[in-house]
Short mmCIF file of C-alpha atoms and ligand atoms in Angstrom, two decimals:
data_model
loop_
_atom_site.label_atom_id
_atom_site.label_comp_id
_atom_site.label_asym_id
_atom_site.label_seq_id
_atom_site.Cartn_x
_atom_site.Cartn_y
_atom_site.Cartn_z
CA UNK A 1 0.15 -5.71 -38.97
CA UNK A 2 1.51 -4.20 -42.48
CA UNK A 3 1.83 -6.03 -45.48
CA UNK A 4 2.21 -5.52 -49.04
CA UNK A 5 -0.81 -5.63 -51.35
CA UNK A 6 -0.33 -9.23 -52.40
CA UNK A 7 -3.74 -11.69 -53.69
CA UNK A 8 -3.22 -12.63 -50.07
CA UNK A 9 -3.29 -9.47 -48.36
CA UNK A 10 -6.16 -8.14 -50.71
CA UNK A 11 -8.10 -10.95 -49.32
CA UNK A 12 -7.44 -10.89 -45.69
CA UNK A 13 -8.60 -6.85 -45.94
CA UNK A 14 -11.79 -7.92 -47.40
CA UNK A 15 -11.97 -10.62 -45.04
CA UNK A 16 -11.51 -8.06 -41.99
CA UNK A 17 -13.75 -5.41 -43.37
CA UNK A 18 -16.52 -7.72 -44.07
CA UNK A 19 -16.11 -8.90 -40.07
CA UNK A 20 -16.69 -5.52 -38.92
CA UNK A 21 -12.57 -4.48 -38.07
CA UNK A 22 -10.53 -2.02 -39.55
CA UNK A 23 -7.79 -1.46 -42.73
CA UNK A 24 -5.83 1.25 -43.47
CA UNK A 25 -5.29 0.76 -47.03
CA UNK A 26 -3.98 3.21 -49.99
CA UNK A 27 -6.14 5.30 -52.17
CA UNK A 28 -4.71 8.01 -54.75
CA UNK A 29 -5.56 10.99 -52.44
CA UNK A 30 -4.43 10.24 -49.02
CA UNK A 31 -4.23 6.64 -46.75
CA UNK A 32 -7.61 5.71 -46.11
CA UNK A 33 -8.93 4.20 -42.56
CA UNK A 34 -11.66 1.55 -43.63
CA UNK A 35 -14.89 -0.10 -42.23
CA UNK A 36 -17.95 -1.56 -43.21
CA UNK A 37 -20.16 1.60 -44.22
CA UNK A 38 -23.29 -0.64 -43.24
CA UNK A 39 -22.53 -1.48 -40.08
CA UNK A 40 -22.35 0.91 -37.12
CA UNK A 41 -20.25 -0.97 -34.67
CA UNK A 42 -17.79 -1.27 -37.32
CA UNK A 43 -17.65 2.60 -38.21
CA UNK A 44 -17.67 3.38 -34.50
CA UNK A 45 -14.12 1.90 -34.56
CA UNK A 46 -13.28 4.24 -36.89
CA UNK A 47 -13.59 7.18 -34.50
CA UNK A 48 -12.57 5.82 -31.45
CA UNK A 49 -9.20 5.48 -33.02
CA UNK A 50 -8.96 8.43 -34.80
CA UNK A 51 -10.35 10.11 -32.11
CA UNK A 52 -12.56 11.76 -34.49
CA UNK A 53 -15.42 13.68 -33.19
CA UNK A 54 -18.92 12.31 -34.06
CA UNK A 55 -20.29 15.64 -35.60
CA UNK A 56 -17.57 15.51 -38.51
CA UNK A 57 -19.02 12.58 -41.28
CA UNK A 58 -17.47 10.48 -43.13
CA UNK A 59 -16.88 9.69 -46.89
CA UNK A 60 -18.35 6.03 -48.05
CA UNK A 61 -16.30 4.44 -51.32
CA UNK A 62 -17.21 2.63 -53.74
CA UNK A 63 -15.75 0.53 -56.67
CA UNK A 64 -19.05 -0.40 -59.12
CA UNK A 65 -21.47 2.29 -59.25
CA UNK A 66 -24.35 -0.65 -58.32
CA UNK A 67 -23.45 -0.12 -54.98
CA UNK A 68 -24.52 4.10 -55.89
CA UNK A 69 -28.47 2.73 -54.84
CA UNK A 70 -27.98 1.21 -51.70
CA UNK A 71 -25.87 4.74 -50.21
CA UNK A 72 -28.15 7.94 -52.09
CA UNK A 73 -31.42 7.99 -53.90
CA UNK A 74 -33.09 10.54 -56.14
CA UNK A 75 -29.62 11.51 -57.89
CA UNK A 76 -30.09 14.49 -59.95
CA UNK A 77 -28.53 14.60 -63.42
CA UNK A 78 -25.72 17.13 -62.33
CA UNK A 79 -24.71 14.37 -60.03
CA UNK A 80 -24.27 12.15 -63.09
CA UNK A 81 -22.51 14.21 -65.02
CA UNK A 82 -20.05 14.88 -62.57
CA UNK A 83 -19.80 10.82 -62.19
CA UNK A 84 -19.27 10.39 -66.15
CA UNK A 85 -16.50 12.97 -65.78
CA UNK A 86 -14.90 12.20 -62.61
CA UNK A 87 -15.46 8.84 -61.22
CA UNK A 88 -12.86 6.78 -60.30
CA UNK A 89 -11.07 9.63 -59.26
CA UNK A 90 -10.09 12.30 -56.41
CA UNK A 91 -13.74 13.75 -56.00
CA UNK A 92 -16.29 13.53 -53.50
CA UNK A 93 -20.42 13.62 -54.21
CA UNK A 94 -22.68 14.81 -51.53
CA UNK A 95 -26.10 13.17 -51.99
CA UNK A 96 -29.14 12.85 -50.17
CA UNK A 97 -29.11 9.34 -48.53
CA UNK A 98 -31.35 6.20 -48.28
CA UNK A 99 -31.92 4.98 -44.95
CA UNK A 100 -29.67 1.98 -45.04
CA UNK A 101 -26.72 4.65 -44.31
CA UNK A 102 -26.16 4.78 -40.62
CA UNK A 103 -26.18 7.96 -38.53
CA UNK A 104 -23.26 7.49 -37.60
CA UNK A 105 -21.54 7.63 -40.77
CA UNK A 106 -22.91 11.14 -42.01
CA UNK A 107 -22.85 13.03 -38.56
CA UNK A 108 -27.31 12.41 -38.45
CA UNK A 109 -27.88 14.25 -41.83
CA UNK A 110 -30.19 13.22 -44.34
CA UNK A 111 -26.98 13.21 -47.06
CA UNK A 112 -24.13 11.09 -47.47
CA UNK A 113 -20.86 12.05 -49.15
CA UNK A 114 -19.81 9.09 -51.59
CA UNK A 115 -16.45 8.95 -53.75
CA UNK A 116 -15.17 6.05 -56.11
CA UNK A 117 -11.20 5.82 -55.83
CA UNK A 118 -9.00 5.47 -58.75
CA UNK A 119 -6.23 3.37 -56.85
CA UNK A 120 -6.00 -0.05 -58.19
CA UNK A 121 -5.15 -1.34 -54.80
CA UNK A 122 -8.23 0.64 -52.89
CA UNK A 123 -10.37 -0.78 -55.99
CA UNK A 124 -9.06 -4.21 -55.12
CA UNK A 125 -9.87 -4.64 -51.93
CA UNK A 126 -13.29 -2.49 -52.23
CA UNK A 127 -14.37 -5.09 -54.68
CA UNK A 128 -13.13 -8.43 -53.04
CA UNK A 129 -14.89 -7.05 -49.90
CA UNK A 130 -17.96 -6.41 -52.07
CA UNK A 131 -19.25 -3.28 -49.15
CA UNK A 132 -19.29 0.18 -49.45
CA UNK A 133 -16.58 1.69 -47.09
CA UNK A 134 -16.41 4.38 -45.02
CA UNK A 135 -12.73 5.86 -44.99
CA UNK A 136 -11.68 9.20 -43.76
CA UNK A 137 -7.87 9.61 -43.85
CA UNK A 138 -5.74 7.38 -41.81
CA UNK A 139 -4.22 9.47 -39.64
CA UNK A 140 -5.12 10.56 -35.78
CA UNK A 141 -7.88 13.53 -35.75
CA UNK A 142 -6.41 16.92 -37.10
CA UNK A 143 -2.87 15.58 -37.56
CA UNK A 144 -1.63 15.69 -40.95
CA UNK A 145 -3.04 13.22 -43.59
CA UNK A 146 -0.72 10.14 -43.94
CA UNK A 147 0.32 9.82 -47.68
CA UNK A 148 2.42 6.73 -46.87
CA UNK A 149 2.38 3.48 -44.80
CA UNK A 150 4.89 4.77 -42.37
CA UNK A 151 3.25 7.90 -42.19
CA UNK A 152 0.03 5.30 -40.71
CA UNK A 153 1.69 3.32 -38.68
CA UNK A 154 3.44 6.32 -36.82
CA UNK A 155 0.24 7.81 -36.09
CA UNK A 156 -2.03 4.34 -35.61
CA UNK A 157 0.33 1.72 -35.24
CA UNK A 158 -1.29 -1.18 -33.62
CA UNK A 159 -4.59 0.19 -33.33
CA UNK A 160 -5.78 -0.95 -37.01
CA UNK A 161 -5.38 -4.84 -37.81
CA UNK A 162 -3.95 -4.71 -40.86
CA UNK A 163 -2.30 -1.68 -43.22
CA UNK A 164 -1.68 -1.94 -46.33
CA UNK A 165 1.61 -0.82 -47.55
CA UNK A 166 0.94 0.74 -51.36
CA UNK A 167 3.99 2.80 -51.63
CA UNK A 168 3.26 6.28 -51.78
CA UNK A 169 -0.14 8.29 -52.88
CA UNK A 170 -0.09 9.83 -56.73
CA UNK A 171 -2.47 12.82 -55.93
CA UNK A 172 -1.33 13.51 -51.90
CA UNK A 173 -3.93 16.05 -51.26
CA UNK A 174 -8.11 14.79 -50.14
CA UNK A 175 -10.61 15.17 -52.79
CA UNK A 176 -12.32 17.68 -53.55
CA UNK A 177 -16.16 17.74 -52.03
CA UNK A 178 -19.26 19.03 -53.90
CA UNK A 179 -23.03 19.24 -53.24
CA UNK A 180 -25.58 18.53 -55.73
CA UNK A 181 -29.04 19.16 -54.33
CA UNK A 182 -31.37 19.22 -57.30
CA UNK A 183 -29.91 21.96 -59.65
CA UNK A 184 -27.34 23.18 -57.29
CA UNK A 185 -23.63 22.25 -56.97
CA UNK A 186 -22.05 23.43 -53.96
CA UNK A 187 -18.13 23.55 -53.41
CA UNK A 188 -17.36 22.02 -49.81
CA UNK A 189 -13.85 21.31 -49.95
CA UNK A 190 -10.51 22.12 -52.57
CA UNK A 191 -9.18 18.74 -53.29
CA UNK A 192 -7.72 16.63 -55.88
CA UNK A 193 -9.65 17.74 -58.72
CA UNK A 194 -9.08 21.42 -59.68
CA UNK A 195 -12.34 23.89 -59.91
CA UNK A 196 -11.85 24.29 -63.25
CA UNK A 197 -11.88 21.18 -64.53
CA UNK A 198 -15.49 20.69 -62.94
CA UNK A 199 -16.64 24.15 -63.96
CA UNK A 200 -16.09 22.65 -67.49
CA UNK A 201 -19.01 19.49 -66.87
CA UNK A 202 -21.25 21.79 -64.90
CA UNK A 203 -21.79 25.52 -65.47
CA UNK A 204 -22.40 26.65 -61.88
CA UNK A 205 -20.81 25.83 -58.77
CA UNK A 206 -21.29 28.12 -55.45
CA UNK A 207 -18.11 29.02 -53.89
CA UNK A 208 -18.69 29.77 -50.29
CA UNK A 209 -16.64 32.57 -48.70
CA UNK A 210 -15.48 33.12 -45.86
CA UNK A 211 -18.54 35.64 -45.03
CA UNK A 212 -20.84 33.77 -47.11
CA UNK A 213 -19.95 30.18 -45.17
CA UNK A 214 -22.34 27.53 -45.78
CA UNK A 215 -22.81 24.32 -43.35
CA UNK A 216 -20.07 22.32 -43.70
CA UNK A 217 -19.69 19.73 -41.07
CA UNK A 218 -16.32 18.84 -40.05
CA UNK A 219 -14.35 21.53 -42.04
CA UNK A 220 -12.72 23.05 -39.16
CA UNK A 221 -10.06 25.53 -39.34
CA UNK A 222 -7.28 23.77 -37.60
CA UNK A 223 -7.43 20.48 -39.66
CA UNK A 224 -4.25 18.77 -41.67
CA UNK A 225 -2.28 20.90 -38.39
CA UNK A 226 1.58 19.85 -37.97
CA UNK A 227 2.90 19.88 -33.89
CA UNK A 228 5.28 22.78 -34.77
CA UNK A 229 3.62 26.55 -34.71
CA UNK A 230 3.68 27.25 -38.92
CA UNK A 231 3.36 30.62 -40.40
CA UNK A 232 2.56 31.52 -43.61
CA UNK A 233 4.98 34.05 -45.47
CA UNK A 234 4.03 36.54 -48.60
CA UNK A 235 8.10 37.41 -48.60
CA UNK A 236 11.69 35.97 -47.75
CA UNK A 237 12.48 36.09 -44.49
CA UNK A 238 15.91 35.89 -43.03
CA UNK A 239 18.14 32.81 -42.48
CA UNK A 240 17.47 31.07 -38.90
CA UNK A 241 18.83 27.96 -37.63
CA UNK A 242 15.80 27.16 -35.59
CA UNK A 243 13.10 27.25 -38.61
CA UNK A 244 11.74 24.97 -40.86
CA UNK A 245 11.34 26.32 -44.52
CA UNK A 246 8.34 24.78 -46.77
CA UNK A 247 9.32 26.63 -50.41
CA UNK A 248 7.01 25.78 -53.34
CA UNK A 249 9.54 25.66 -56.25
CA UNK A 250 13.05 27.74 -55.29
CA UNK A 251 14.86 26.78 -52.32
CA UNK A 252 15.35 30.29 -50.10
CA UNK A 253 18.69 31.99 -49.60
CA UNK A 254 21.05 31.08 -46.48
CA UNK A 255 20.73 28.70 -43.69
CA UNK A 256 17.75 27.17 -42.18
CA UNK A 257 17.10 24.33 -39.72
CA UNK A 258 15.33 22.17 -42.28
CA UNK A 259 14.33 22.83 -46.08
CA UNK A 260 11.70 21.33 -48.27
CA UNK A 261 10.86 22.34 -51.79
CA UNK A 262 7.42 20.92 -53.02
CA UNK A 263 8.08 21.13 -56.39
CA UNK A 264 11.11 22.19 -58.00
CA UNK A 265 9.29 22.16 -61.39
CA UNK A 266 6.54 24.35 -59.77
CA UNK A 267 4.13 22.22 -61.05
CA UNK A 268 0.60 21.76 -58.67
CA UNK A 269 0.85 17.89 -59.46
CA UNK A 270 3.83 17.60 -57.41
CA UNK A 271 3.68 19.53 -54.96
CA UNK A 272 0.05 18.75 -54.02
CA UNK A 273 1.18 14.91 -54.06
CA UNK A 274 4.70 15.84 -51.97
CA UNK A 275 2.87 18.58 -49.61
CA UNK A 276 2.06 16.35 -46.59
CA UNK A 277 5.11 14.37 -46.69
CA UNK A 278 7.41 17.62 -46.38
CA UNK A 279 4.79 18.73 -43.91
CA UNK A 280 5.68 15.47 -41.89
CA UNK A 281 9.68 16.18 -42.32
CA UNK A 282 9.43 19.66 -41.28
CA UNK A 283 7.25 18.80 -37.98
CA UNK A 284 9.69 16.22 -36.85
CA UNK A 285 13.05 18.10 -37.38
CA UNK A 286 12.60 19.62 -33.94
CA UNK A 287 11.89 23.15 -35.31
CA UNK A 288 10.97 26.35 -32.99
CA UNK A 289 8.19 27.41 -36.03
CA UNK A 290 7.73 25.96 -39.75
CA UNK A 291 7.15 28.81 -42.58
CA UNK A 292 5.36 28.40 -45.74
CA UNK A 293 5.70 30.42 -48.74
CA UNK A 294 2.30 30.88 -50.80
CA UNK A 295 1.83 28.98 -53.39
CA UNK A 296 -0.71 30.44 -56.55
CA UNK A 297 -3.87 30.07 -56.13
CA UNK A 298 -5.24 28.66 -59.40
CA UNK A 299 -5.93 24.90 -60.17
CA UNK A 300 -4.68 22.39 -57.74
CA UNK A 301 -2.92 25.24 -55.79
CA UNK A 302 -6.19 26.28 -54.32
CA UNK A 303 -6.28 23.20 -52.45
CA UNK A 304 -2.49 23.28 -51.46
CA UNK A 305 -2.62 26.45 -50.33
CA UNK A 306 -6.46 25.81 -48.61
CA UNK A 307 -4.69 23.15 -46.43
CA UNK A 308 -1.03 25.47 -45.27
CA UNK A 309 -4.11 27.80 -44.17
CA UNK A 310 -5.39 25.67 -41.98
CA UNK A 311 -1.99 24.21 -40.69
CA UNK A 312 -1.20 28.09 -40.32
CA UNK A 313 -4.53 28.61 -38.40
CA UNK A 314 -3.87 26.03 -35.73
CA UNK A 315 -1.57 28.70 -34.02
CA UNK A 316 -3.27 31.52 -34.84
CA UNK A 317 -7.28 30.17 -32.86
P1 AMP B 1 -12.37 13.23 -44.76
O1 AMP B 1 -12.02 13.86 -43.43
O2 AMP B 1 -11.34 13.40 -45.83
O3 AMP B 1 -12.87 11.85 -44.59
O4 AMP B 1 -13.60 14.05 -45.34
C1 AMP B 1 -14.77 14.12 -44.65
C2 AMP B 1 -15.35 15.45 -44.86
O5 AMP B 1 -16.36 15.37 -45.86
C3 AMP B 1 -16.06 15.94 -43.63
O6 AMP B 1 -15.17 16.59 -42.76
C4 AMP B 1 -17.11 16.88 -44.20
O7 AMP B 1 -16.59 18.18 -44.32
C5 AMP B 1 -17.37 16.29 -45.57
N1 AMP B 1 -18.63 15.57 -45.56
C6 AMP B 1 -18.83 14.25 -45.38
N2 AMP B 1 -20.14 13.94 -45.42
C7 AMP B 1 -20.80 15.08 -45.64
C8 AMP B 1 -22.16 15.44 -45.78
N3 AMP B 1 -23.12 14.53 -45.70
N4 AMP B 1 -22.47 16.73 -45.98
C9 AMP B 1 -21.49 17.66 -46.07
N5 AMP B 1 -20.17 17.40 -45.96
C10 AMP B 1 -19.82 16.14 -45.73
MG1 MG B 2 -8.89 13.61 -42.78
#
């Protein structure tokens, strides 16, 4: 079922959640798939419909930092200092976990990844259900990240008992994931809050490279992937009626099958928060191959252009 986020509907997802099914609900990122972080069965559902493979965790949210105790102990001050800065908001903190946190939910390691959304409707129903959540994206396993209801209901339909239809998502892009282990902040994932705004609260962050990769459960290369083939492009390429163009601010020269700008303005905001939903148009418009121009890699357009890699790389593995 889909429904708007009326007292009603905020009320029936905390009922569900707290009886162990499933809501796909909005956050400011991307559509989040929800159960009951506590409770196995519950989070089992989770991958069984997203056919999600057990070795890639899961993020828990919260709405009220007295939940933080019952997910991670021994939180080191770098950890709170990212949490005065961030929290609610697009970013994700990696801490060890207490043992209340089943295995299931972070892949058997002795961490959990934990995130407080901004999105008055996720915050709603996280507090009226009074549990900590588990919610990856809403979407089936590598597909592209739903960042609308229809988006959700094409790819899960009937499978999830209830979706919650809050319009579309401000941010559009995941959060951004760091480790804190004692001293050390660790950069597992480009998301919704640019590098540089964290390299302002803490001084050092390790940026793995591609050589240098550290264990990241779960960040394949071929996530966020569209059906269609896409390649990435450094110039313009010639008109063809059978491809799908993905332009960052200038719509290209001449005829092609299907055209989306992400942001006219060029501004990272707006394309981040448009990116999967031209990604969606493109896929569907019954294209022989989708190309993507490069977008600058600074601020928020590290994570843009971290998840057209990946949709590029589906083709290329
Ligand atoms: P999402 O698919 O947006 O729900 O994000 C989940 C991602 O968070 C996973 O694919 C992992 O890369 C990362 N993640 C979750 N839990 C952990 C953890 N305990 N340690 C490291 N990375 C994690
Ligand atoms: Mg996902």
């Amino acid at each position: 079922m889909r429904a708007y986020p009326t007292p009603q509907t905020i009320s029936q997802a905390a009922a569900i959640l707290q009886q162990g099914g499933l809501v796909a609900f909005p956050t400011e990122t991307v559509y989040g798939l929800g159960a009951n972080a506590l409770d196995a069965t519950a989070v089992a559902k989770i991958f069984e419909v997203k056919e999600r493979p057990f070795f890639d965790p899961l993020i828990v949210h919260i709405s009220d930092l007295r939940k933080l105790p019952l997910l991670a102990r021994d939180i080191p001050l770098t950890a709170r200092k990212l949490i005065d800065a961030f929290w609610p908001g697009p970013l994700t903190i990696v801490l060890q976990k207490t043992p209340l946190v089943p295995d299931i939910v972070t892949a058997g390691l002795d961490t959990v990844a934990i995130r407080m959304p901004a999105h008055p409707i996720a915050r709603q129903i996280l507090s009226k259900a009074d549990i900590p959540i588990a919610a990856p994206s809403a979407n089936r396993f590598g597909m592209l990240s739903p960042t609308c209801a229809d988006h959700v209901e094409s790819q899960l339909g009937e499978k999830v008992e209830l979706i919650v239809d809050g319009g579309k998502c401000e941010v559009g892009i995941e959060s951004t994931i760091i480790k804190i282990a004692g001293n050390s902040a660790t950069l597992l994932r480009y998301g919704g809050i640019p590098l540089e705004d964290i390299e302002k609260v803490i001084k050092h962050i390790e940026i793995p490279t591609e050589n240098n990769k550290i264990e990241s459960p779960g960040q394949l290369p071929t996530h966020y992937a569209p059906r269609t083939p896409l390649m990435i492009i450094e110039t313009p390429i010639a008109p063809n009626k059978e491809i799908a163009y993905l332009a960052f601010c200038n719509a290209p020269k001449g005829e092609f099958l299907a055209v989306e700008v992400l942001s006219p303005h060029a501004d990272f905001r707006e394309a981040a928060a448009n990116l999967f939903s031209c990604l969606h148009r493109l896929d569907s418009c019954g294209a022989r191959m989708i190309v993507a121009e490069t977008v600058p890699e600074i601020g928020l357009g590290r994570a843009i252009m971290d998840r057209i890699k990946k949709a590029a790389k589906k083709n290329s593995c």
